[in-house]
PDB file of C-alpha atoms (C1' of nucleotides) in Angstrom:
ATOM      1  CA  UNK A   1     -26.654  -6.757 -10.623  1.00 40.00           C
ATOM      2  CA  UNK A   2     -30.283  -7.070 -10.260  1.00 39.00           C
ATOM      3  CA  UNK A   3     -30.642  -7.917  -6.437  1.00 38.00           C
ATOM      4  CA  UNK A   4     -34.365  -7.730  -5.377  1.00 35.00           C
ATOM      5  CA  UNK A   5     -34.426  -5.288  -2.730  1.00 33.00           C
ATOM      6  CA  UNK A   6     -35.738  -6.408   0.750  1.00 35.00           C
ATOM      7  CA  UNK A   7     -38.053  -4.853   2.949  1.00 35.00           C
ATOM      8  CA  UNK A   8     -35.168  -3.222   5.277  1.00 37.00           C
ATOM      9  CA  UNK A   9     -33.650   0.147   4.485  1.00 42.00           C
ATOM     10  CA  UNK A  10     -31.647   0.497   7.671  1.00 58.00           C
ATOM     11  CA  UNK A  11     -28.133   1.731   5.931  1.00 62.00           C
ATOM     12  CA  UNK A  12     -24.941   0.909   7.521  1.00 65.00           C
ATOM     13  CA  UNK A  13     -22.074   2.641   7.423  1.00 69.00           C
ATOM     14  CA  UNK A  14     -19.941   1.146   4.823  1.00 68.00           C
ATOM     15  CA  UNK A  15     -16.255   1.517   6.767  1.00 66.00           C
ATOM     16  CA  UNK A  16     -18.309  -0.788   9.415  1.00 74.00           C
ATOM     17  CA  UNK A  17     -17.596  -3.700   6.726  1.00 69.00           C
ATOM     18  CA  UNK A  18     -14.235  -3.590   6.460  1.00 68.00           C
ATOM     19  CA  UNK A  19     -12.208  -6.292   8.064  1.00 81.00           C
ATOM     20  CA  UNK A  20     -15.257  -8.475   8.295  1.00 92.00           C
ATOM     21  CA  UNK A  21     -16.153  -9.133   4.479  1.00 94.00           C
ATOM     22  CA  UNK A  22     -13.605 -12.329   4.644  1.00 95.00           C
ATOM     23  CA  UNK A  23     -15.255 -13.832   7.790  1.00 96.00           C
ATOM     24  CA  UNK A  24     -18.538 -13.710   6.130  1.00 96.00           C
ATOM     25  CA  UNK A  25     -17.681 -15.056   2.632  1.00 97.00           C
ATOM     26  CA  UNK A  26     -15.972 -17.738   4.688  1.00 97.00           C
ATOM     27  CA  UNK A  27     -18.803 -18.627   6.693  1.00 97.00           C
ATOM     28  CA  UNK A  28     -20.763 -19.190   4.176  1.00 97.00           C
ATOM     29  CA  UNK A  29     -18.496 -21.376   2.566  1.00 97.00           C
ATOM     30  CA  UNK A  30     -18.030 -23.160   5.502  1.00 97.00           C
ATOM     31  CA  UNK A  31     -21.075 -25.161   5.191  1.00 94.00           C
ATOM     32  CA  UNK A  32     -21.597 -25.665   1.085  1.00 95.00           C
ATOM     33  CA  UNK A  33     -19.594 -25.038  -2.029  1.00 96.00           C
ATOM     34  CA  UNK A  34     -21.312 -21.700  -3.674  1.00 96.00           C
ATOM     35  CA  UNK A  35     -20.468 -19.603  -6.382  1.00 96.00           C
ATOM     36  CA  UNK A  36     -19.930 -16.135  -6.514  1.00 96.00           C
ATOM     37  CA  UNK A  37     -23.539 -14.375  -7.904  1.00 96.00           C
ATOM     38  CA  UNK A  38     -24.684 -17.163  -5.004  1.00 96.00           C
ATOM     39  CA  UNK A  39     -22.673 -15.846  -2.529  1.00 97.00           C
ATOM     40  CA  UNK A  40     -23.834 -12.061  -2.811  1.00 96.00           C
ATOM     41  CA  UNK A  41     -27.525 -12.971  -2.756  1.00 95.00           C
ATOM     42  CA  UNK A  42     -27.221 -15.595  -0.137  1.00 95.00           C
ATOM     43  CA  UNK A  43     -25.446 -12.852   2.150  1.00 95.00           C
ATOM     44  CA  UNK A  44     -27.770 -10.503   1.466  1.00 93.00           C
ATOM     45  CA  UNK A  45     -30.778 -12.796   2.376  1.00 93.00           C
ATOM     46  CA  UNK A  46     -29.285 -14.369   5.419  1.00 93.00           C
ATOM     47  CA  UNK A  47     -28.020 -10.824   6.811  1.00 92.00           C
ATOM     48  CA  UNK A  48     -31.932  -9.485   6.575  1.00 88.00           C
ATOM     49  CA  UNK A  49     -30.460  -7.303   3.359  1.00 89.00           C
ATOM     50  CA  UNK A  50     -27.904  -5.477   5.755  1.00 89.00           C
ATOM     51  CA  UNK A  51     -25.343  -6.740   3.801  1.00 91.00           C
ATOM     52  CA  UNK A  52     -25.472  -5.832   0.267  1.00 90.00           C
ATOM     53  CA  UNK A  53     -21.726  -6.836  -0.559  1.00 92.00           C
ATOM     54  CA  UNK A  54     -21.034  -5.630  -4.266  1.00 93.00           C
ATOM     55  CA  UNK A  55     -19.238  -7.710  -7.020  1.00 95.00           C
ATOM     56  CA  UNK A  56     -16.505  -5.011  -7.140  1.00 94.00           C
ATOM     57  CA  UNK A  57     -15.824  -6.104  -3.633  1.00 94.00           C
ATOM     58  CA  UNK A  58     -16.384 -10.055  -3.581  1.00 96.00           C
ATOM     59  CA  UNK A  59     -14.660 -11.216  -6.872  1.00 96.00           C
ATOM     60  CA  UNK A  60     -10.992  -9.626  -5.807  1.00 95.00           C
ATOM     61  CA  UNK A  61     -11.640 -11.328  -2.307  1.00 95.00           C
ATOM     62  CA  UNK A  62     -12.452 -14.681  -3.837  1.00 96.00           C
ATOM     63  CA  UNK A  63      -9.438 -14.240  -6.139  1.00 96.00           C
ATOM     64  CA  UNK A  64      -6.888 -13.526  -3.073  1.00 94.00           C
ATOM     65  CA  UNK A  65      -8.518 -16.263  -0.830  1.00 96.00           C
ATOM     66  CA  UNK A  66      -7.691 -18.620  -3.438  1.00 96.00           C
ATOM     67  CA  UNK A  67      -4.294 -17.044  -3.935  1.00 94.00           C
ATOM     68  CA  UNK A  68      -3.829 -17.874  -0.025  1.00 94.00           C
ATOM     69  CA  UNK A  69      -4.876 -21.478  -0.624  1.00 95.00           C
ATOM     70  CA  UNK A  70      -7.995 -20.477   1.228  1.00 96.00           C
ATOM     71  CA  UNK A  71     -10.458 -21.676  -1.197  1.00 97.00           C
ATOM     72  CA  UNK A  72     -10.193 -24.048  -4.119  1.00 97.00           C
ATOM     73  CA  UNK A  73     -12.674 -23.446  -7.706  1.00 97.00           C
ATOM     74  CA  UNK A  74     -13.769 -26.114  -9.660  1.00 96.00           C
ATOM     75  CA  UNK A  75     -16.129 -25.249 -12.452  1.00 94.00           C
ATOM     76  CA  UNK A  76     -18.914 -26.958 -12.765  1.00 92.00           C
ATOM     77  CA  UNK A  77     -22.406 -27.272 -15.451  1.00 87.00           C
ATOM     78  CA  UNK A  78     -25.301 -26.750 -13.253  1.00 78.00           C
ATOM     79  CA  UNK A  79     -28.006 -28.698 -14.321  1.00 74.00           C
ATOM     80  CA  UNK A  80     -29.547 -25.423 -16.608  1.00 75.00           C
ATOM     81  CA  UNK A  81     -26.645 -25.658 -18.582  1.00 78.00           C
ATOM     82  CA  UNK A  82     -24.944 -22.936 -17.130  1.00 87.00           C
ATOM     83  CA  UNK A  83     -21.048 -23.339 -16.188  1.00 92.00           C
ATOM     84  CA  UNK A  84     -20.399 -21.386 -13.169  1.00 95.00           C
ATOM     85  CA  UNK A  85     -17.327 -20.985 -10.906  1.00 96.00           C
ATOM     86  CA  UNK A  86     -17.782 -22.934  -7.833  1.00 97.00           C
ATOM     87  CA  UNK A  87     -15.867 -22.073  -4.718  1.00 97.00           C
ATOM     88  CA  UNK A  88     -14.985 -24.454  -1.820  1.00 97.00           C
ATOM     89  CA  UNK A  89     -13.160 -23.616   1.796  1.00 97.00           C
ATOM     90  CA  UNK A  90     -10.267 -25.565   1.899  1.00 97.00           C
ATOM     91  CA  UNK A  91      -8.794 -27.221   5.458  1.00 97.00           C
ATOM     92  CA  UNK A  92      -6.242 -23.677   5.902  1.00 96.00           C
ATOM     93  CA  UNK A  93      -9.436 -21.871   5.108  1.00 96.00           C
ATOM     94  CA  UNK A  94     -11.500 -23.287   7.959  1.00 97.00           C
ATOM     95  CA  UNK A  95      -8.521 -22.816   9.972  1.00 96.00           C
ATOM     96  CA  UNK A  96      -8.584 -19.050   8.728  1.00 95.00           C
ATOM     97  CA  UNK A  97     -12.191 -18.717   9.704  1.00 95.00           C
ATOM     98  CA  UNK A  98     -11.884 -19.871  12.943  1.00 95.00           C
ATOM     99  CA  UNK A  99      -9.335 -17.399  13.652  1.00 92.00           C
ATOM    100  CA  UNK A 100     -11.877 -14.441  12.108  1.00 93.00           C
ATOM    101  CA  UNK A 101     -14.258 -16.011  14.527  1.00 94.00           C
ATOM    102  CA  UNK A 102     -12.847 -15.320  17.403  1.00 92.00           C
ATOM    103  CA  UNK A 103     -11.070 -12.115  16.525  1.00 91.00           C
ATOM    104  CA  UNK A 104     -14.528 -10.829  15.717  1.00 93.00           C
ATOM    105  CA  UNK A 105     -15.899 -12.215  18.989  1.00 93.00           C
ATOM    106  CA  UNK A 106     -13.016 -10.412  20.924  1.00 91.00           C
ATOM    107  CA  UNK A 107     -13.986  -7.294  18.619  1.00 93.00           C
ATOM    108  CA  UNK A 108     -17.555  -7.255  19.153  1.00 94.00           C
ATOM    109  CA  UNK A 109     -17.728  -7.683  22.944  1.00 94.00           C
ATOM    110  CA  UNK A 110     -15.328  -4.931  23.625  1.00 93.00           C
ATOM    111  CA  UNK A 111     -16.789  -2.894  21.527  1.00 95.00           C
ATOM    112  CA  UNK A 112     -20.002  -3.794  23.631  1.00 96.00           C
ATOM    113  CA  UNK A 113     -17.717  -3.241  26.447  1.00 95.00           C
ATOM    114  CA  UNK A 114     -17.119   0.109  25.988  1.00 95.00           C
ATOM    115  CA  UNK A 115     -20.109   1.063  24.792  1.00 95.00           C
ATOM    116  CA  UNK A 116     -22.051  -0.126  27.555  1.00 93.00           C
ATOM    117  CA  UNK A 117     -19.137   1.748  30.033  1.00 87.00           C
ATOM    118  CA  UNK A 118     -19.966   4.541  28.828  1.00 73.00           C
ATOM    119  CA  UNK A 119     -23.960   4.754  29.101  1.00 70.00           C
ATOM    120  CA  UNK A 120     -23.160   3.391  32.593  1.00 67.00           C
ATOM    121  CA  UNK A 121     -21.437   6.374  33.826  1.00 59.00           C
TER     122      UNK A 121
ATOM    123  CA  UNK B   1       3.403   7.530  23.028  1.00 41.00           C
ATOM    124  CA  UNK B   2       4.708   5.680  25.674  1.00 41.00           C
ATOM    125  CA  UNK B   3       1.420   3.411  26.647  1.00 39.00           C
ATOM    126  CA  UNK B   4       1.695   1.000  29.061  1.00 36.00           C
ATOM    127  CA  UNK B   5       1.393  -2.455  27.371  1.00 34.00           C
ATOM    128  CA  UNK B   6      -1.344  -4.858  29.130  1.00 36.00           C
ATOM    129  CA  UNK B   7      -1.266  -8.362  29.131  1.00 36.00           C
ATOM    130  CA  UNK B   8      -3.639  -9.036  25.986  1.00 38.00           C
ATOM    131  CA  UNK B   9      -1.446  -9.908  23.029  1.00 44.00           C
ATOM    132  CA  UNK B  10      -4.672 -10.512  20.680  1.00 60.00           C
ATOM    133  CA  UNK B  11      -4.380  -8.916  17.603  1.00 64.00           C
ATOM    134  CA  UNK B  12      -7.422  -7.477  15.952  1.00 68.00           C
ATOM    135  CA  UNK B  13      -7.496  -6.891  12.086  1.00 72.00           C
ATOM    136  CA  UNK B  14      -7.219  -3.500  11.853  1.00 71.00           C
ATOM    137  CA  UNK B  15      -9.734  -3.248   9.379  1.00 71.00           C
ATOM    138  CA  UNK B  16     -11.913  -4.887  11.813  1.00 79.00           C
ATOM    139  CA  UNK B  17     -11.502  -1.125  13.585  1.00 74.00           C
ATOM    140  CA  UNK B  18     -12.916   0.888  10.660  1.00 74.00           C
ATOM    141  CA  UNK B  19     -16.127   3.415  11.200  1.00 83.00           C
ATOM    142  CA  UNK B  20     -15.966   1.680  14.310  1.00 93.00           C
ATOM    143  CA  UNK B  21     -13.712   4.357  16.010  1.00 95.00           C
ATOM    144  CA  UNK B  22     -16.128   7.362  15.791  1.00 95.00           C
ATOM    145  CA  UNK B  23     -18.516   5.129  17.708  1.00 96.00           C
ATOM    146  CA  UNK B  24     -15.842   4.071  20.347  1.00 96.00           C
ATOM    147  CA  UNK B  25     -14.858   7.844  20.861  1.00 97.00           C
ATOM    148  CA  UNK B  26     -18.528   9.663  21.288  1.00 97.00           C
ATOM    149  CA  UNK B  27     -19.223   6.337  23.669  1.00 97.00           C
ATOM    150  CA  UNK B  28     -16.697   7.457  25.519  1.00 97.00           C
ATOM    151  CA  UNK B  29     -17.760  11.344  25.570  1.00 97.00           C
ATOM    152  CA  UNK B  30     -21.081  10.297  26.363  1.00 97.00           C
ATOM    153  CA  UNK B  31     -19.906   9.622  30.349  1.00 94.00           C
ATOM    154  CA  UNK B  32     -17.534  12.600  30.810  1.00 95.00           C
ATOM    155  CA  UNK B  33     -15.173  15.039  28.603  1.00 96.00           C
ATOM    156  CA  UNK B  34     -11.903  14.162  28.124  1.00 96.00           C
ATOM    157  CA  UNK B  35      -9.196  14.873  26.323  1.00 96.00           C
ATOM    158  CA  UNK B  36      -7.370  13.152  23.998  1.00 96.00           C
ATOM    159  CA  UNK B  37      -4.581  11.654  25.069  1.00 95.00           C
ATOM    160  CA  UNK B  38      -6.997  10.462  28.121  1.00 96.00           C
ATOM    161  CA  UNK B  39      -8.940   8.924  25.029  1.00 96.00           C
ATOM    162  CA  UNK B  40      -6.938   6.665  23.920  1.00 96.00           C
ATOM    163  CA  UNK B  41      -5.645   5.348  27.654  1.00 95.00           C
ATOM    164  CA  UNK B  42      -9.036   5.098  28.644  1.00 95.00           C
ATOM    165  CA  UNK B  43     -10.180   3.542  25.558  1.00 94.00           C
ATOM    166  CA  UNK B  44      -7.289   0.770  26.014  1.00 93.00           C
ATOM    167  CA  UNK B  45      -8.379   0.129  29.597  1.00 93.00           C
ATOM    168  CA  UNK B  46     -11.824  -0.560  28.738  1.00 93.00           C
ATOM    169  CA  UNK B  47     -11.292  -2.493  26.116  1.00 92.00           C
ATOM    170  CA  UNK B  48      -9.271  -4.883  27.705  1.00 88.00           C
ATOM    171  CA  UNK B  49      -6.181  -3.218  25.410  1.00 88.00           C
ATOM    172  CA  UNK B  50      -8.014  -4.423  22.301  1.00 89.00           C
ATOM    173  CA  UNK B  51      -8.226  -1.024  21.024  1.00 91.00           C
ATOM    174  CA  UNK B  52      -4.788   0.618  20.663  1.00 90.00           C
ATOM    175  CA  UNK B  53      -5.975   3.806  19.538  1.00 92.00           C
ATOM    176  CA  UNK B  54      -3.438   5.464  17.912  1.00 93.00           C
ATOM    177  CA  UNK B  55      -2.604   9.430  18.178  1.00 94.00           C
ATOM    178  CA  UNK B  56      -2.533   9.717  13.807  1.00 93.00           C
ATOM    179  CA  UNK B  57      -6.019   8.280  14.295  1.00 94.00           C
ATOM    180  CA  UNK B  58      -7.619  10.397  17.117  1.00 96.00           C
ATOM    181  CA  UNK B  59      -6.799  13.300  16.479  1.00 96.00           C
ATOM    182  CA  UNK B  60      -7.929  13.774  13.221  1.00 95.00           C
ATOM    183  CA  UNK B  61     -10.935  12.398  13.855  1.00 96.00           C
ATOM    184  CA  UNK B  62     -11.946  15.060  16.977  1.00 97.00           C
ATOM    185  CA  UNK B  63     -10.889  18.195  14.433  1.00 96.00           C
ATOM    186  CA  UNK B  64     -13.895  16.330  12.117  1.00 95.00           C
ATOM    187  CA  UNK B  65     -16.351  15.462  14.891  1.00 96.00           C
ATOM    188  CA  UNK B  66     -15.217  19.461  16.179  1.00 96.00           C
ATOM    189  CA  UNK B  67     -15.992  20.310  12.562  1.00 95.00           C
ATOM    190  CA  UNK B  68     -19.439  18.639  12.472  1.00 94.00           C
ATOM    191  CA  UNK B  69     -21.090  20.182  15.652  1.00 96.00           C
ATOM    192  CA  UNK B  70     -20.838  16.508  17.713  1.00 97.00           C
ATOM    193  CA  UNK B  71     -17.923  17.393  19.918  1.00 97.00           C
ATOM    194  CA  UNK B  72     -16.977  21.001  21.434  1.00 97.00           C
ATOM    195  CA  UNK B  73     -13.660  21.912  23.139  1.00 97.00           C
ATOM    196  CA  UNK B  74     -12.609  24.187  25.245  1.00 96.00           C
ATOM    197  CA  UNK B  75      -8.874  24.525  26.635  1.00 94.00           C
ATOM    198  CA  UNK B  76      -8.627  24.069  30.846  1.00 92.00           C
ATOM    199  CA  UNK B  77      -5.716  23.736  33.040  1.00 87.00           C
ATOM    200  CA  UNK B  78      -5.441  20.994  35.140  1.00 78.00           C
ATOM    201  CA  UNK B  79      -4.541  21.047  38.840  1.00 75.00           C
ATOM    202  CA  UNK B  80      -0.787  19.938  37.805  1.00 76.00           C
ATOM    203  CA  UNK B  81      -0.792  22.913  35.454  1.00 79.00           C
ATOM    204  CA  UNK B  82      -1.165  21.320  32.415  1.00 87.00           C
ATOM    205  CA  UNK B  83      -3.092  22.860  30.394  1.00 91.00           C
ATOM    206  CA  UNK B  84      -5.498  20.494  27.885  1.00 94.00           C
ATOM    207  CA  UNK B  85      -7.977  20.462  25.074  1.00 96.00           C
ATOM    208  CA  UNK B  86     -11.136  18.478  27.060  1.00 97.00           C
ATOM    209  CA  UNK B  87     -13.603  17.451  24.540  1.00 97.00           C
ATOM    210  CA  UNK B  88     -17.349  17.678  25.281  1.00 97.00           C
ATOM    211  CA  UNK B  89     -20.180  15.655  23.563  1.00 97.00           C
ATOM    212  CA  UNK B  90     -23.150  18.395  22.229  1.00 97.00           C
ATOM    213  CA  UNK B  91     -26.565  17.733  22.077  1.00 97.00           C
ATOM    214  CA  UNK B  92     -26.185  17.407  18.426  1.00 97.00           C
ATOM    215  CA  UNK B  93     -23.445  14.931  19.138  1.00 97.00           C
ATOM    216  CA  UNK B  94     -25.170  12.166  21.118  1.00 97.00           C
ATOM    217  CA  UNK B  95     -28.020  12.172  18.451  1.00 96.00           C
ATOM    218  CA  UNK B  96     -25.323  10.931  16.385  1.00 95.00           C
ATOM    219  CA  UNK B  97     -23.962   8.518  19.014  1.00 96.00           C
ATOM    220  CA  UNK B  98     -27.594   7.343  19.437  1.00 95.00           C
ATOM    221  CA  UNK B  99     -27.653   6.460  15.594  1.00 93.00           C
ATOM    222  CA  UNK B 100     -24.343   4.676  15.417  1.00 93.00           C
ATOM    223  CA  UNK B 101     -25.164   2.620  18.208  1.00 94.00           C
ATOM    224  CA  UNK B 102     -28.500   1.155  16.370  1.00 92.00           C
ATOM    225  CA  UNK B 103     -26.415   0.908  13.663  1.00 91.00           C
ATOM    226  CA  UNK B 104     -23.502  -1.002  15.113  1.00 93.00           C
ATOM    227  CA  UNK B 105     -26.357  -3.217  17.010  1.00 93.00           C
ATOM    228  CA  UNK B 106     -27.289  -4.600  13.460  1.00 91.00           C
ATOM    229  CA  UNK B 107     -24.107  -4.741  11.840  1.00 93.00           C
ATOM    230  CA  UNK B 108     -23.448  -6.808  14.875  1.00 94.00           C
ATOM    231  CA  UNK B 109     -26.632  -9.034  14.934  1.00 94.00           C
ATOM    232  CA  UNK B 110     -26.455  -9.919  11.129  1.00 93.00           C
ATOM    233  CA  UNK B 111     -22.751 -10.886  11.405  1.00 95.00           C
ATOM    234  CA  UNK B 112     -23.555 -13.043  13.660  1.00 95.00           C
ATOM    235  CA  UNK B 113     -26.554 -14.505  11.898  1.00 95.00           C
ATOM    236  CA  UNK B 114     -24.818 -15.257   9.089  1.00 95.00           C
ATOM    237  CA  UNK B 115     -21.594 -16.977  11.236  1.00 95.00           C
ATOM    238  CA  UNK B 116     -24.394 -18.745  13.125  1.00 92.00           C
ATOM    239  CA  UNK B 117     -26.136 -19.821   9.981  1.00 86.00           C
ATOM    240  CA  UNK B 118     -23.170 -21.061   7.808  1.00 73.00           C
ATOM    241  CA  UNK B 119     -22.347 -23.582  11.396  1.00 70.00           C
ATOM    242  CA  UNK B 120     -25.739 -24.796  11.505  1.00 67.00           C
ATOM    243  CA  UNK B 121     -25.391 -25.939   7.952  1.00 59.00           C
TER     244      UNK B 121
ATOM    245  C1'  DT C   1      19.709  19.076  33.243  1.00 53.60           C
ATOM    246  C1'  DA C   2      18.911  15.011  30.828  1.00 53.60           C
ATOM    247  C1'  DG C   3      15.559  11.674  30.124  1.00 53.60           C
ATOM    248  C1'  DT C   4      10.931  10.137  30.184  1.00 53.60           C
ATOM    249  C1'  DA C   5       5.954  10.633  30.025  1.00 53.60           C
ATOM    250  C1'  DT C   6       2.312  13.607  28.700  1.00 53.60           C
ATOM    251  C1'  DA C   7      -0.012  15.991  25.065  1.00 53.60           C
ATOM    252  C1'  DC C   8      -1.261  17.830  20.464  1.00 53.60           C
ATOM    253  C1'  DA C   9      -0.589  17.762  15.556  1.00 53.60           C
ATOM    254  C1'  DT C  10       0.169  16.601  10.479  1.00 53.60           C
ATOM    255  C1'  DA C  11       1.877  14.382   6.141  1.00 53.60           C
ATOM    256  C1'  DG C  12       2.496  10.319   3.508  1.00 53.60           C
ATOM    257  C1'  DA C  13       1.736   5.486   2.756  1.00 53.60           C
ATOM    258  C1'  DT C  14      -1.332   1.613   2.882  1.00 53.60           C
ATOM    259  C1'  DG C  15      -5.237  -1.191   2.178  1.00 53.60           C
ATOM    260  C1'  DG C  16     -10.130  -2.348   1.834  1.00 53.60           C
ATOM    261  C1'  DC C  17     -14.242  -1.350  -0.455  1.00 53.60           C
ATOM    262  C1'  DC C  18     -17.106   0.733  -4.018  1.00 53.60           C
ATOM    263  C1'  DG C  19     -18.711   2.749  -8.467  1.00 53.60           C
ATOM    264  C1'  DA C  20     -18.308   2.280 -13.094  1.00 53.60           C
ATOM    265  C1'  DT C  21     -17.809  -0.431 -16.747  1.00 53.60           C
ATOM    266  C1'  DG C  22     -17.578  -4.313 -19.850  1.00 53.60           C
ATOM    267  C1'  DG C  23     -18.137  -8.913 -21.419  1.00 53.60           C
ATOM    268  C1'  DT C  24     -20.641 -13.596 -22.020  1.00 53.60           C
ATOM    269  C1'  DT C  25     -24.365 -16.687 -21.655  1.00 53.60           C
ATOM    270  C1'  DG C  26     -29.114 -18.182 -20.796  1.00 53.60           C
ATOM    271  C1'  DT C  27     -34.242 -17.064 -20.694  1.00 53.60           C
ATOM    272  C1'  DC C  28     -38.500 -15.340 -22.089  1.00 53.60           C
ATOM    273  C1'  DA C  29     -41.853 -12.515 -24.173  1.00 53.60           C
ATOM    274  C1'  DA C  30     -43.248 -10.007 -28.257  1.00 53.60           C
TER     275       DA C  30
ATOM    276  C1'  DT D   1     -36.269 -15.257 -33.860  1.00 53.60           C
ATOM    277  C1'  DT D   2     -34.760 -11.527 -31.866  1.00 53.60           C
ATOM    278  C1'  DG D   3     -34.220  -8.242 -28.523  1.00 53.60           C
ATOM    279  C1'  DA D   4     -34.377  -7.168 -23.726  1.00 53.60           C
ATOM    280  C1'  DC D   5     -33.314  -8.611 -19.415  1.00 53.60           C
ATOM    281  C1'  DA D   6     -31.199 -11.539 -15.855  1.00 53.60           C
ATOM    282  C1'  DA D   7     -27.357 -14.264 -14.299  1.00 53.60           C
ATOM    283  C1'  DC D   8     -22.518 -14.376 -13.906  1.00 53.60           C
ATOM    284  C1'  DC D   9     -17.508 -13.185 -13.925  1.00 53.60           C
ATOM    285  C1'  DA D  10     -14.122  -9.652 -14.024  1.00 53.60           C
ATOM    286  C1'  DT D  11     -11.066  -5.312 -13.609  1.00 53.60           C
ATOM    287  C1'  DC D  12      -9.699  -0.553 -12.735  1.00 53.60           C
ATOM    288  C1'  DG D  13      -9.588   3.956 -10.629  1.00 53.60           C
ATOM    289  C1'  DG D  14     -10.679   6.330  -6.762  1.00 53.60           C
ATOM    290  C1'  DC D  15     -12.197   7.248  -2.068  1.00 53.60           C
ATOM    291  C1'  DC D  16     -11.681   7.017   2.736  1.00 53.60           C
ATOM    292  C1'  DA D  17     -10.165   5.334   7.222  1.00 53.60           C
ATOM    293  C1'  DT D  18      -6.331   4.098   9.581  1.00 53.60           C
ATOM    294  C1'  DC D  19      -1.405   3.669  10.616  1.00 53.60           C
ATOM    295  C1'  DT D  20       3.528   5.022  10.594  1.00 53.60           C
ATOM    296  C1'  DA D  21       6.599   8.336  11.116  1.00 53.60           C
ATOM    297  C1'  DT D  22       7.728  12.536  12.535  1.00 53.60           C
ATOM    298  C1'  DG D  23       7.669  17.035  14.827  1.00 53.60           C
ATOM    299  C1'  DT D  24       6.714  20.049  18.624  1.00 53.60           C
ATOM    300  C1'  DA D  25       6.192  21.562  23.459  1.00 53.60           C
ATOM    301  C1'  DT D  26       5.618  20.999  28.440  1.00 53.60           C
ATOM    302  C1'  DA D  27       5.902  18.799  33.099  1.00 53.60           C
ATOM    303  C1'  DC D  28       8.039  15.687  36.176  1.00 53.60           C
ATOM    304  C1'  DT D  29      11.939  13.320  38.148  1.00 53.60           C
ATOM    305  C1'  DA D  30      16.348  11.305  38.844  1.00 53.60           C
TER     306       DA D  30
END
DNA sequence: TAGTATACATAGATGGCCGATGGTTGTCAA
DNA sequence: TTGACAACCATCGGCCATCTATGTATACTA
């Protein structure tokens, strides 16, 4: 991989990922067909180069969200010539996101909630 | 354990949980020492019973903050007679609290830029 | 005095993510 | 034209956080 690195070095702590690698890939599948090089460096640039999500990680994911009838490949020559692996959220898979969605909005604000609890006492 | 079950039946992902929990449980130091078991009840309550903290978890995870300076104990009897390990936050610990909180703030902020993004599209 | 709730603790299994590694193809400069 | 580098896909072993299951002991209460 040779991501550019980005101005922030803010580091988070990598168990804060888990669980919510699948809601991002999904998201940004939700609004154009990508493939999977695409994917990491779009994250990364959309997330201010929080998220630096390694191929390790994203290729097994992409694998079982097909697997789940999540996402559907196509190949496809890009206009350089170059075939690449192109990745689109099916209808279950939007249905999937939407679920992630709100389970991560439930997450986050009590998380917030008790957070904010606390400093208040 | 023998919680009393509230009326939220949302599941979260547990994974959604991970490196999550260390920030949950100094939050929760931060107001007043505690104990454990009065962890995870009160952690429940505030989160709306989102969190179900469970005892395999906790504890484990006090004997490492207890190991790392961030949390000190000392054993007290209540007024019933029970006799309980409170947990204390240390000065050492809420710098640590301090940083997990900036962190979870942009964890939480880039997630949702990148949701936010990916519906614009 | 039996049952239930409180309270602390640990071992083993599970599952997600990463580091390491390897391969192929296209590009560009020397 | 060739060699280095970038783009791109892929897998495996291991780590680490959490859960499940289990064990223990004490206090309250019916």
């Amino acid at each position: 991989m040779y991501l550019r690195k980005g101005g922030c070095s803010m580091k988070i702590d990598k168990s804060l990922m888990s669980g919510s690698t699948t809601l991002l890939v999904l998201s940004l599948l939700s609004g154009e067909e990508m493939y999977g090089y695409q994917m990491i460096t779009e994250l990364a640039r959309r997330s201010n180069h929080i998220f630096d999500l390694k191929e390790g990680t994203l290729y097994p994911i992409l694998h079982g969200l097909e697997a789940n009838g999540l996402v559907s490949v196509r190949e496809r020559k890009s206009e350089e010539g170059r075939t690449r692996k192109y990745y689109r959220i099916t209808r279950k898979g939007r249905k999937a996101l939407d679920a992630r969605k709100e389970e991560w909005v439930a997450f986050r604000e009590q998380v917030d909630a008790v957070v904010n609890s606390a400093s208040l006492a």
